[in-house]
Structure formats: structure tokens, C-alpha cells
XYZ file of C-alpha atoms in Angstrom:
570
model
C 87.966 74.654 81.144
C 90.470 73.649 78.758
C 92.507 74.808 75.498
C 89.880 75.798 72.662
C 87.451 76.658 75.393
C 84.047 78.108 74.008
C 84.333 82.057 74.874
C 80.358 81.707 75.104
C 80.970 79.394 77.709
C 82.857 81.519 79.430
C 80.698 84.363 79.242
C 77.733 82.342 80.517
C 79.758 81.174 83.364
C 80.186 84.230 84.850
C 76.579 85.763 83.808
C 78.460 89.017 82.484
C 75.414 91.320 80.891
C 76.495 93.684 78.089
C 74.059 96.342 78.586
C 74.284 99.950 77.272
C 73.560 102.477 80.264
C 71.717 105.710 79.328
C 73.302 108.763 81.506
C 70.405 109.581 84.261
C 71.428 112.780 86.586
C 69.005 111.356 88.973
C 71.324 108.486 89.581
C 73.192 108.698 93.093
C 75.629 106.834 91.986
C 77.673 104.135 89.529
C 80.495 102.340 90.743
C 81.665 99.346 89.698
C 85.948 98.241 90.104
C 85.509 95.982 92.674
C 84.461 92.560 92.636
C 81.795 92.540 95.431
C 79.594 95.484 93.474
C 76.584 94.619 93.491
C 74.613 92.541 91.740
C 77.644 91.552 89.943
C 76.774 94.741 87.563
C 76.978 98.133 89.439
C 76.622 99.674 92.822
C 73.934 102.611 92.313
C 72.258 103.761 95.761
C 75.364 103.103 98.243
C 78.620 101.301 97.648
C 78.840 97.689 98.933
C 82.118 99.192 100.487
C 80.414 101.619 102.160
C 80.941 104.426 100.202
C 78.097 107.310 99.822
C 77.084 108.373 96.597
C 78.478 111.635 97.675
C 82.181 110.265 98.042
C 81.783 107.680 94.518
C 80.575 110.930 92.716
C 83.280 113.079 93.851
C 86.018 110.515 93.167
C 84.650 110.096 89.079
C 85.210 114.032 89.096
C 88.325 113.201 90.604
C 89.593 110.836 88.098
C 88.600 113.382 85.111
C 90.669 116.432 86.888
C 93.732 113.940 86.875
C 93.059 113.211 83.154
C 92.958 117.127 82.610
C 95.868 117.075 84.562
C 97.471 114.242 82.955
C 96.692 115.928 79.646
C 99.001 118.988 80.588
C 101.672 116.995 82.115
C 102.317 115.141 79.063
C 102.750 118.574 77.116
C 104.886 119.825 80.213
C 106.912 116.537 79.898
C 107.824 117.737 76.395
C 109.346 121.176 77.343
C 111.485 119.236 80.079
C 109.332 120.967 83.142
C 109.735 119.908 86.662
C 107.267 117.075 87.239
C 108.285 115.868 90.847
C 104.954 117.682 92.701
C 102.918 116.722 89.904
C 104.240 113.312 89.755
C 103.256 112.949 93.804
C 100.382 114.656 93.595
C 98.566 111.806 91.102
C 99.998 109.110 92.526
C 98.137 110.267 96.019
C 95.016 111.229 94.385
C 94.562 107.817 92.276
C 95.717 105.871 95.122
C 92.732 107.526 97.251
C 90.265 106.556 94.947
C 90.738 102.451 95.627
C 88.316 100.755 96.964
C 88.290 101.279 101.299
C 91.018 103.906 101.012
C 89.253 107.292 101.496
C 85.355 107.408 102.822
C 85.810 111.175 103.885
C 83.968 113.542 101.035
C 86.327 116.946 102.462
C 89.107 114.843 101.214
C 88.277 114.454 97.828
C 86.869 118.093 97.104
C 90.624 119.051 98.439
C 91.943 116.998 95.961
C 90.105 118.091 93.102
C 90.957 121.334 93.670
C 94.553 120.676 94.013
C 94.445 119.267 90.636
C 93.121 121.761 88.589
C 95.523 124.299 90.451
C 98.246 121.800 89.647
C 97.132 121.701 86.038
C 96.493 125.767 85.724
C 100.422 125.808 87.056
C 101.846 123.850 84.473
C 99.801 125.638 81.633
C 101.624 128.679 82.833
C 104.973 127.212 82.739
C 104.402 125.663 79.205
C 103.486 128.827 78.021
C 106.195 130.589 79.664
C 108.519 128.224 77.224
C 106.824 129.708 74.164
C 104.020 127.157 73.439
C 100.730 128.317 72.018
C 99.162 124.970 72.633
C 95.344 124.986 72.996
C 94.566 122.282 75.113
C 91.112 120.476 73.956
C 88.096 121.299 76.093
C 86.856 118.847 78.563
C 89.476 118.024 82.016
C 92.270 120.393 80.560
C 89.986 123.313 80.788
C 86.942 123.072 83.258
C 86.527 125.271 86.451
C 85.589 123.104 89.632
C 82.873 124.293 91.741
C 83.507 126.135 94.779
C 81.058 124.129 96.758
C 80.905 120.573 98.158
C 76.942 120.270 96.426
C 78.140 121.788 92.925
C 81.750 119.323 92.717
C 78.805 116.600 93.161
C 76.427 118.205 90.482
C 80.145 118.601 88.264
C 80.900 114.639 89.403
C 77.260 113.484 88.088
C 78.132 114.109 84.631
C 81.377 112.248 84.102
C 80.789 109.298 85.648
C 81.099 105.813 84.197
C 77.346 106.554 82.472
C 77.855 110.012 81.393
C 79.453 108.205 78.056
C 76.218 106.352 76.763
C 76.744 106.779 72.932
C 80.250 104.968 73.236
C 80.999 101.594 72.301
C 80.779 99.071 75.438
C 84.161 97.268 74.088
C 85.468 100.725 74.241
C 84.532 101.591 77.146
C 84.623 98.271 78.789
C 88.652 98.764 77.806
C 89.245 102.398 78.795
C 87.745 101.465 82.142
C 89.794 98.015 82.432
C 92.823 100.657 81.778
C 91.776 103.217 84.254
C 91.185 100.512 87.028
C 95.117 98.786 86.094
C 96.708 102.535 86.265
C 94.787 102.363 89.730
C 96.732 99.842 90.691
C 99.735 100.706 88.958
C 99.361 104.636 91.162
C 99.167 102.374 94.334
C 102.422 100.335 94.051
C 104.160 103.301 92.847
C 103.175 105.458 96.052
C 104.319 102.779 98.262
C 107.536 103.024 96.436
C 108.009 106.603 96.417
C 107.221 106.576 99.731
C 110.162 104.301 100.286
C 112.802 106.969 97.704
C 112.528 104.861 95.027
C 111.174 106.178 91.706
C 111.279 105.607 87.573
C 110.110 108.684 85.489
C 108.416 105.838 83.184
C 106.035 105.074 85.329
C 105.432 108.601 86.304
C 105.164 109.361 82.543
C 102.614 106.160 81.366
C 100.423 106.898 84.403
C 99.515 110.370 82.545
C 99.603 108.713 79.029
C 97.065 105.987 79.955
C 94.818 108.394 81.947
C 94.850 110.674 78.490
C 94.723 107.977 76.549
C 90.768 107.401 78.110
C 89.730 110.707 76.522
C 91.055 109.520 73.237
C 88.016 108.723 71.047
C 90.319 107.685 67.864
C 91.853 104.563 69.825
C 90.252 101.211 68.840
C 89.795 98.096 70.880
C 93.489 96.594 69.452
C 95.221 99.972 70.620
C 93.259 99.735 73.870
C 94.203 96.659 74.728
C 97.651 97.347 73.010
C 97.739 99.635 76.179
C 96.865 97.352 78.702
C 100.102 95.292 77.598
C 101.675 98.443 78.143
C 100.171 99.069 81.795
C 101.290 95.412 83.170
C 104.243 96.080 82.377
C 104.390 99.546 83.645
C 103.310 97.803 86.853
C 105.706 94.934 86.735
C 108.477 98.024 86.978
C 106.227 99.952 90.011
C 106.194 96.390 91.794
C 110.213 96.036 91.191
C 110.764 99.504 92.773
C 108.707 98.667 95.829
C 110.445 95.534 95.798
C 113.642 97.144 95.669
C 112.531 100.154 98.282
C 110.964 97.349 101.051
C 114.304 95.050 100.586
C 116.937 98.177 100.217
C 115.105 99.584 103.639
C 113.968 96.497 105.748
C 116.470 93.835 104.515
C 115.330 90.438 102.705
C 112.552 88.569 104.458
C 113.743 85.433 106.125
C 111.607 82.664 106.926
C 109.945 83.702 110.665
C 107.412 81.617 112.777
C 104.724 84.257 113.824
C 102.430 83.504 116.885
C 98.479 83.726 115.980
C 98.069 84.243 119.947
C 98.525 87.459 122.250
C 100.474 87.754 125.207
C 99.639 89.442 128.229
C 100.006 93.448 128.503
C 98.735 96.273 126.542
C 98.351 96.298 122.612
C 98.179 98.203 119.381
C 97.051 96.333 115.877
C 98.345 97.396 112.924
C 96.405 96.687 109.468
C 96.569 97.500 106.104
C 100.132 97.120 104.138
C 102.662 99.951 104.744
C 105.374 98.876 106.253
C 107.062 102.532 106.714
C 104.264 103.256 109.108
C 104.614 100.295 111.449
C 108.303 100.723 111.243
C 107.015 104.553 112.585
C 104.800 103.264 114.921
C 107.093 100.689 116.278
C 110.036 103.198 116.876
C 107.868 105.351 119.000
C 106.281 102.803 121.054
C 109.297 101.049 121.958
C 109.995 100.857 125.795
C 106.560 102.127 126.970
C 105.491 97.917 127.692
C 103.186 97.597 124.573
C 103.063 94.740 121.996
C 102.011 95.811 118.659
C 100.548 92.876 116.445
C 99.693 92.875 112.595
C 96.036 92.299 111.226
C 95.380 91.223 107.868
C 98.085 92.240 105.146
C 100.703 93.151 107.459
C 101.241 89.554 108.377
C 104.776 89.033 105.801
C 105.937 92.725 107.993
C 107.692 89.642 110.520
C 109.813 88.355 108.154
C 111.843 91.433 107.520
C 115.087 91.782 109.200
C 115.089 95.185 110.333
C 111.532 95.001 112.002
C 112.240 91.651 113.211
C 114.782 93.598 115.732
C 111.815 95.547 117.956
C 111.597 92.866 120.903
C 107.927 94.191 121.529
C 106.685 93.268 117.263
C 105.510 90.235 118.710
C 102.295 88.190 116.556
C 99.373 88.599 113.859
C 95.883 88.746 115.344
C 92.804 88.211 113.253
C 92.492 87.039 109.296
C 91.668 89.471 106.457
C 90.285 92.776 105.724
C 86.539 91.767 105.763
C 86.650 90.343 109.304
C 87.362 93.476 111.131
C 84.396 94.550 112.372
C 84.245 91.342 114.517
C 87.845 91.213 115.098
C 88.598 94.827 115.835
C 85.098 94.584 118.009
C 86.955 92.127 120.460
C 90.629 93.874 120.168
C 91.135 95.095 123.784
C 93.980 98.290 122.518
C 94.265 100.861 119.524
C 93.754 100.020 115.630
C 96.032 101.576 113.018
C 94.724 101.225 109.427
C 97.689 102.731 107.096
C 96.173 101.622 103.770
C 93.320 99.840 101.626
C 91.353 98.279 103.433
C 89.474 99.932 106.322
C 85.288 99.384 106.643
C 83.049 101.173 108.203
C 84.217 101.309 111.715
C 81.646 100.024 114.506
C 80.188 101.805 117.617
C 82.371 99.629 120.255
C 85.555 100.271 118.639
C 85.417 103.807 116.377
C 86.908 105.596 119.568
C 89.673 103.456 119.508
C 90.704 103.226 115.655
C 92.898 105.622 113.685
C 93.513 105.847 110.125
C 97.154 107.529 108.639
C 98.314 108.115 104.963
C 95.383 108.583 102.332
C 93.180 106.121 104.728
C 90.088 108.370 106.053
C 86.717 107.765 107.343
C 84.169 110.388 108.463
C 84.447 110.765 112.280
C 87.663 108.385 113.045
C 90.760 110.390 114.552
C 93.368 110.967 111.705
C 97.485 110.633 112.732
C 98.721 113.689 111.156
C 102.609 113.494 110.049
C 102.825 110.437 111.526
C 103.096 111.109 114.963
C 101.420 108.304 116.665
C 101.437 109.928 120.332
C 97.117 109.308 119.902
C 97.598 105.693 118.971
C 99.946 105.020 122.089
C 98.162 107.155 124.811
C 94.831 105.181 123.813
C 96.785 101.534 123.960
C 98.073 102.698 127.288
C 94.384 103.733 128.490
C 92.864 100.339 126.958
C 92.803 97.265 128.888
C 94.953 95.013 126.445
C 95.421 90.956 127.174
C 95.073 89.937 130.077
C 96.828 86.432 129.739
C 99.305 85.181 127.108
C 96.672 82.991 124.600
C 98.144 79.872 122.600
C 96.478 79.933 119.326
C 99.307 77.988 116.882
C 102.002 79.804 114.847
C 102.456 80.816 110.795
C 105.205 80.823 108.981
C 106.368 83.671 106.876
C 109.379 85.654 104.851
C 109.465 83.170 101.336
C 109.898 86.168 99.197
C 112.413 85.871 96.280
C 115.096 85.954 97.811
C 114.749 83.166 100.178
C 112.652 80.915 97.127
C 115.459 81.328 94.698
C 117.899 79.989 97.528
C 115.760 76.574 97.208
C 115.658 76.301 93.326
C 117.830 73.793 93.166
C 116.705 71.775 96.369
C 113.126 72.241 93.842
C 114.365 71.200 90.785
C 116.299 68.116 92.598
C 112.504 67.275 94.242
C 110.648 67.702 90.704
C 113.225 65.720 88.796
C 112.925 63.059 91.341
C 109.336 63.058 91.335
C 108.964 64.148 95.270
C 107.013 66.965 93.573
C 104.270 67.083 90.545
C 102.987 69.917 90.804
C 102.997 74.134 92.103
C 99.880 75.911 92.677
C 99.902 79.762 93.252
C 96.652 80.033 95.256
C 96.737 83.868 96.009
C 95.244 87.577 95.559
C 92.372 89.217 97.063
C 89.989 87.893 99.934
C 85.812 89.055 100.193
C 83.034 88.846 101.955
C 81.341 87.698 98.834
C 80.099 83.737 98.294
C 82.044 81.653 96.813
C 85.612 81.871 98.107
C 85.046 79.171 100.610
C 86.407 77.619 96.962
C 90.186 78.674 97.315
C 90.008 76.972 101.168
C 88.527 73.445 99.611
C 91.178 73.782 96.771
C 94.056 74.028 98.912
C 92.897 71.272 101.046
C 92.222 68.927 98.344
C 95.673 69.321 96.884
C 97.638 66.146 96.422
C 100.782 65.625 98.716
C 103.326 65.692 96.399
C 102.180 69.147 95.511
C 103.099 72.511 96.739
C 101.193 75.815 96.976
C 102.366 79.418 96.822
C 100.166 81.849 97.914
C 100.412 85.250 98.395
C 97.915 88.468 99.833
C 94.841 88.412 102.003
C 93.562 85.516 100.061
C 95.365 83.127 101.679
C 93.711 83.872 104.798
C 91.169 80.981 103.833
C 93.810 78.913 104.604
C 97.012 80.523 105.633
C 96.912 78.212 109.340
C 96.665 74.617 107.708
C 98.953 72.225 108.226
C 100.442 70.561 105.051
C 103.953 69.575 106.310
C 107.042 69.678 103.966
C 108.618 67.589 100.647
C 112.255 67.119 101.529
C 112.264 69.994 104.027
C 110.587 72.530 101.713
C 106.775 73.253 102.949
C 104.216 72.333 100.983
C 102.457 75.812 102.416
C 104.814 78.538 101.469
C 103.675 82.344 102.249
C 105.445 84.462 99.564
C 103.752 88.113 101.445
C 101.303 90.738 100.739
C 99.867 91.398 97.486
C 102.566 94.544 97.312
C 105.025 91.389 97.041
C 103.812 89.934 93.628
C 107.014 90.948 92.056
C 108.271 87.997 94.607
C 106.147 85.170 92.818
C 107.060 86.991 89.311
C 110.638 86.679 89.878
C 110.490 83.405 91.242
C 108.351 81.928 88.492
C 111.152 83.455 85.925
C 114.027 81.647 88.165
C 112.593 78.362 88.238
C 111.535 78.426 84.462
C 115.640 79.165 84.027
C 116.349 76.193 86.524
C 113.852 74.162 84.721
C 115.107 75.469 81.220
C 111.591 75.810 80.202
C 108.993 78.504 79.382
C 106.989 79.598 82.015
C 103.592 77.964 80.504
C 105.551 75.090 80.337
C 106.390 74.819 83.917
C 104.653 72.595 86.542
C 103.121 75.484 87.715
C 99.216 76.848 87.811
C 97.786 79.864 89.097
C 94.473 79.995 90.780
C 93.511 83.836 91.538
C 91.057 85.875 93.753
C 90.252 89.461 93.164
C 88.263 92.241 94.961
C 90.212 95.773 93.776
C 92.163 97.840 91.260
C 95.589 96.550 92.886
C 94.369 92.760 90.952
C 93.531 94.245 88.456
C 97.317 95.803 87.602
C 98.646 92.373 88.839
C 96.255 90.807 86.096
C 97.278 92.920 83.181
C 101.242 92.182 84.264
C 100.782 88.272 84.131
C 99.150 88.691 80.727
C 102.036 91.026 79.832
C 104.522 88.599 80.426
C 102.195 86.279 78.443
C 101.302 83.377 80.956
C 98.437 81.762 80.160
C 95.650 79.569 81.514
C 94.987 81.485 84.595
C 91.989 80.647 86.486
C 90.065 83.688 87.885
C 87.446 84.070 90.628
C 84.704 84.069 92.114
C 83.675 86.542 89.624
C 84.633 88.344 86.521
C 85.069 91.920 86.485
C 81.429 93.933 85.826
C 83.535 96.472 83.792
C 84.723 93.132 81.237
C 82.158 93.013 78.045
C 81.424 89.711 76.165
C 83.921 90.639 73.315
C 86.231 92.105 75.798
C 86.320 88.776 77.174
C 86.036 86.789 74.560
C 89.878 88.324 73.442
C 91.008 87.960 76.381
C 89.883 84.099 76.282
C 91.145 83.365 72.968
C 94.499 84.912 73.564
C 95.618 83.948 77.302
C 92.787 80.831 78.219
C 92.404 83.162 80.669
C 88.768 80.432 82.327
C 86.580 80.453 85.391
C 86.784 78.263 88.977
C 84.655 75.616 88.931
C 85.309 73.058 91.393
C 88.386 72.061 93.817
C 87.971 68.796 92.032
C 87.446 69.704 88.523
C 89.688 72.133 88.277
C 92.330 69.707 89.987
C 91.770 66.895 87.789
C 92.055 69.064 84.627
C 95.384 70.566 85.781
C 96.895 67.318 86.712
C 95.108 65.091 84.286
């Protein structure tokens, strides 16, 4: 699709339905912020995750206790109130609610609870400064349940549907919001996690979740606020930046071996890097090799985990492949975020979740003491030969890119290179994707392509050799890294003294959760345009929705590997 694009193309392409929902208690369920929900409209009996209507209901009451509690905070903001717990506290909470974070219903009713106590605190404190604010009714003032069954009864009726009488652009918007401050609570943790912090983000975090219970907004201040959250998020990614780099040094470029070696093993999955750095401190010396899965992969290009002798390779592809992979891992499993399934028979003895990751029945490292993890490794039967399975190279974050700007601009002015394609974001079990593999493999060889997260696990192993030494495949890191490609993008439209639509550059996205969703909202912040977006457009998008979106950023659909590479370098 091209400039002046037809928005009702668009809309056809990606059969969006605008449909107004009427609120029906006998519903289990209605979830849908991923991309795999099903149907392409809602998930209503069971989550395609794997979720129970149980754990989506308790997570929607959830969400409204932090917008009661977001509510507060802004008023306690005012009087100049300690926020720090609070602050925490909702970053944790929304970060549970991601899609394959949290499967484990005691969680969540803990959480809710802790909200509303959290909010009843601060309502104290604010009137201990003098203020006879009456907060309205709704989040700021309801009383959860003291039972699992009556949180669920509370969670039926302010869901998603529990709203029918509102606008769907509204909505559509408030929801697009909710799902980017998601994100936005995600990257932040991660950052905390690693001491660094910006009261800003803290502070929009509440405003957007209060600004969802604002019936006086319109769709222009809506979306006015989605401006706002990417570039709340573009700060949360420059903190985690800034906390992974500060802690673990600069990644370096690092050849990482796809094949085991002999001896016993732990695999490490998800993306925190603080708890394999954990995990590898207390298994050094007792003869076990501890290999990344999925997301971790970039964790071998860092400097400071680069120096544990037994951080040896990556086993396996992306989150969606575990159940085979894990199935045939012969040591212990260590999800630390996002991304965990349903674990299966043969290998839910031997799997344990950390962090905010939970699922009903799987041991749970408390305080990160990983004694569990390493007794079971040292039980299991691990490799037993050294495998050859080819190598991947990693560690082209920002630093190491901008090094090569002027090697790049030398190649582009001399015409080694026409063109850069960021292939990158989310990876899925759903149809279609086989589209980002084809695409990279069809790519001319004077081009280049960054990628970046589990997508790139369609292709992350293919061999594409080099331009004048710099590799035509070049893995920037997890989707935590986007602020990588960002700054990058910014450098070489300096170098090139262009804008960054201007630059040789196109980006051809995946998504699957609320983390792409943030990453979305920051690229349209920073007002780059003609992204291409697959498989599937969000459920929670409306035609008009859209249809702005379309007419202000050309934000089009995938087609083809060979359309949509002979309109970008036609």
C-alpha cells in the first residue's frame, strides 16, 4: 500500500468488525490485547494464552482498582506525598496483567487487595494534609470482595463489555491507551528493577489509567494521549537502556553456539537479565552450563555476563515453541518474564517461574534463591555429548551500530548499500508469520536488515554474509532493546543529514502483546511513518480509529515478500 492509500482498504484488509457488545454477566470472559485472540475479535470461553476466565476476570477488576488507585495518587502527587510504594506497587500489578505473565488466580486477588489498601492509605494521608476532596464513585471508592468467587462476580462487571452505551472510537482509544501504559508499566519495572527511575513516568502511568474513566475526553484528546504514552515509553525504554548498559556494560558483538555441550544444564527464558545474572552467580563452580531460550538470546553480548565461563549457548527459538523444546530439554527451566505457556506433563516438574511469572502448580523461586533450580539440574540427566548445531551472532545494540555509521554512510554513498529493513517485534503461533521468514530471504544483496525481539526467530540462523564487513543480518536484542534501533535510526538520520522518513530505511513489524503496542505508539510519537504492521491488526482498533491512524502515519498492512519489496524499492 502506498501514499493516499484508501483507509477502506485498509480496513477490509485486515477484516476489523466494529461491533457494539451488549454487557452479558453470563459471559466467562472478554479478552482481547493480544494478537492471537481469537477469531481475530475476542477470546470469550478460555484465553488462546491459556488463561481461565477466572484469571482474565480477575485481572479487568485488577486494572479498575489501579485506576481507583491511580485516581488517588494523582491527588496525593499534588500534596507532595511519598509515592515510592505506590509507584512499585502499579508497575508490578500492570506488568502481571500481560499476556503469559501471571496464570495463578491467588495472585491476582492478592493484588487487588493490595490496591485498594494502597489507595485507602493515601486517602488518609491526603486528608491528613487538610484536603476535603471527595473522590468520584466508581475505583476510588469500591470495597473488594473478601472471597475469590465474589472478586470474580466484582470483575464481571468492569470488563471490556461492561461499557456498552460508549462510543466504540472511544473505547476502541481508551483501550489502545490502557494496553500502551501496559507496556509502558513493563519497561519501567525492568528498569526499576535495575535502580533506575523518572517520576514522569511514574506520574503519566496514573494520569493515563485516570484518564480511561474520563467520559469528557474526545477521540482528538484520546489520541492526543497516546502521543503522550509513546513518548512516556520512549523515556521507560531509555532508563532500561541506561540500567542494562550502566549494570552489564555495552553489548559487543558475540558469536553464540545454537548447540549444547556435554554435562548438566539449566535454560533460562523470558527477558530479565538481573535474574540470569542471579542465577548464574549461584551456579557457578557446581559443573553446570546454563543456556538462554527465546528472548534471552542478546544476554551474550553483555560484557559482564560474558565473564561466567559456564554462560555457554542459546537452545531453542521463541516463546511459542516451548512446549516441544522444553519437552526435549534434559535439565531445569527458568521463566523470569512474559512469556511462559501452559507447562506440559513431561517437563512441569522440572520448570520454575520467578518475578511476577506464575502458573498454577509450577514451583515458584521465592527471593531469588535458585537453590531449587540447581538441585533439579544436578538431579537431571543434561547432554550427554557436545552437539554442533551452527552459531548466531549477537550484541549490535547502539552502541556498537553508531560505531559503524560512518563505515554505513561510506557503503550507502557508494552504493554498496540501497536499502535497511527493520524486520522485528513479536513472534506467534498464529498463520501468517511464515511472511517475515520469506521477506527476509527475498531481500536483495545490497540490502541490510535489522531486526530485533522474538520475531526474528523466523530467521535469526540465515546466512546473508556482510557489505564491506558489516552483516547484512544484524541482531540489535530483545524487544526491551528498542530504544537501541530508536537511537540508531536518530544517528544515522544525523549522519545522513536527513529526516528519518527520509532515510533508506523501512520497518516491517510483528506484534502479539501490550509491550508492541507501547513500542507502536513511540514510533508514531516520534512521527515515522509508513510502517507496515502484521499479521493482524489489533481487535481493540475500530474502523475510524484506524482510519486516523492511516491518514496520519500510512501506518498499511503486509501483503507479500514481493509486493511489499517492490513497492519499497520501486
Amino acid at each position: 500500500m502506498r501514499t493516499g492509500q484508501n483507509p477502506e482498504d485498509v480496513r477490509d484488509r485486515f477484516k476489523l468488525r466494529n461491533t457494539k457488545r451488549k454487557v452479558q454477566m453470563d459471559d466467562q470472559m472478554f479478552c482481547y490485547q493480544c494478537e492471537q485472540t481469537s477469531n481475530g475479535k475476542g477470546c470469550e470461553r478460555i484465553g488462546v494464552c491459556g488463561k481461565t476466565p477466572e484469571v482474565a476476570t480477575l485481572q479487568d477488576l485488577l486494572i479498575y482498582t489501579l485506576k481507583g488507585l491511580s485516581q488517588v495518587a494523582l491527588e496525593a502527587r499534588k500534596h507532595g506525598l511519598d509515592l515510592n510504594e505506590v509507584n512499585r506497587f502499579t508497575l508490578e500489578a500492570m506488568f502481571s496483567t500481560l499476556t503469559n505473565v501471571s496464570f495463578d488466580a491467588s495472585r491476582f486477588v492478592e493484588f487487588i487487595k493490595q490496591g485498594a489498601k494502597h489507595r485507602n492509605v493515601l486517602k488518609e494521608k491526603i486528608k491528613a494534609k487538610g484536603s476535603n476532596l471527595k473522590f468520584p464513585e466508581g475505583p476510588a471508592n469500591f470495597s473488594p470482595a473478601e472471597t475469590e468467587a465474589d472478586l470474580i462476580q466484582q470483575g464481571l462487571e468492569v470488563g471490556v463489555k461492561s461499557t456498552p452505551t460508549v462510543d466504540p472510537d472511544i473505547l476502541s482509544l481508551r483501550m489502545t491507551l490502557l494496553y500502551g501504559l501496559k507496556g509502558v508499566a513493563a519497561y519501567a519495572y525492568h528498569a526499576l528493577t535495575l535502580g533506575e527511575k523518572d517520576d514522569a513516568v511514574f506520574a503519566f502511568v496514573h494520569e493515563g489509567l485516570a484518564a480511561t474513566l474520563n467520559e469528557s475526553l474526545n477521540m482528538a484528546q484520546l489520541l492526543g494521549l497516546l502521543m503522550q504514552c509513546g513518548k512516556i515509553n520512549l523515556r521507560a525504554m531509555e532508563l532500561l537502556d541506561a540500567g542494562h548498559t550502566k549494570t552489564y556494560g555495552h553489548p559487543t558483538p558475540t558469536l553464540v553456539p545454537l548447540g549444547p555441550k556435554k554435562g548438566k544444564a539449566i535454560l533460562v527464558s523470558g527477558h530479565d537479565l538481573k535474574d540470569l545474572e542471579k542465577l548464574l552467580a549461584q551456579s557457578e563452580g557446581k559443573g553446570i552450563y546454563v543456556y538462554t531460550h527465546g528472548e534471552m538470546l542478546p544476554a551474550h553480548g553483555y560484557p559482564t555476563l560474558k565473564k561466567f565461563s559456564h554462560f555457554y549457548g542459546h537452545y531453542g527459538t521463541a516463546w511459542q515453541n516451548q512446549r516441544r523444546e522444553f519437552a526435549e530439554f534434559p535439565g531445569a527451566i527458568v521463566m523470569t518474564t512474559n512469556c511462559i505457556q501452559k507447562p506440559q506433563e513431561s517437563y512441569e516438574g522440572n520448570i520454575f517461574t520467578t518475578g511476577l511469572v506464575s502458573w498454577p502448580g509450577v514451583h515458584h523461586v521465592i527471593d531469588k534463591d535458585f537453590t531449587p533450580v540447581i538441585e533439579k539440574a544436578l538431579a537431571m540427566p543434561g547432554f550427554p555429548e557436545d552437539r554442533q548445531s551452527g552459531a548466531v551472532t549477537v550484541g549490535f545494540a547502539h552502541n556498537t551500530l553508531i560505531g559503524l555509521a560512518g563505515k554505513i554512510v561510506e557503503a550507502v554513498n557508494n552504493k554498496r548499500i540501497r536499502h535497511f529493513f527493520l524486520v522485528g517485534g513479536c513472534d506467534g503461533a498464529k498463520a501468517g508469520r511464515n511472511y517475515y521468514t520469506q521477506f527476509v530471504e527475498k531481500t536483495p544483496k545490497d540490502t541490510v536488515v535489522l531486526t530485533l525481539a522474538c520475531g526474528k526467530f523466523r530467521f535469526f540462523d540465515k546466512q546473508l554474509g556482510s557489505i564491506d564487513g558489516i552483516p547484512r543480518l544484524i541482531d540489535i536484542g530483545q524487544c526491551n532493546d528498542a530504544y537501541s534501533a530508536i537511537k540508531t535510526t536518530i544517528a544515522l538520520s544525523e549522519a545522513f543529514g536527513v529526516g528519518v522518513n527520509e532515510l533508506p530505511l523501512s520497518m516491517i513489524l510483528s506484534w502479539y502483546e501490550q509491550k508492541a503496542v507501547a513500542i507502536l505508539l513511540t514510533l508514531l510519537h516520534l512521527g515515522i511513518r509508513n510502517i507496515r504492521l502484521g499479521p493482524s491488526l489489533p481487535a481493540f482498533l475500530t474502523p475510524n480509529v484506524l482510519n486516523t491512524l492511516v491518514e496520519k502515519f500510512n501506518i498499511m498492512p503486509i501483503t507479500t515478500p514481493d509486493e511489499d519489496l517492490n513497492a519499497i524499492l520501486s
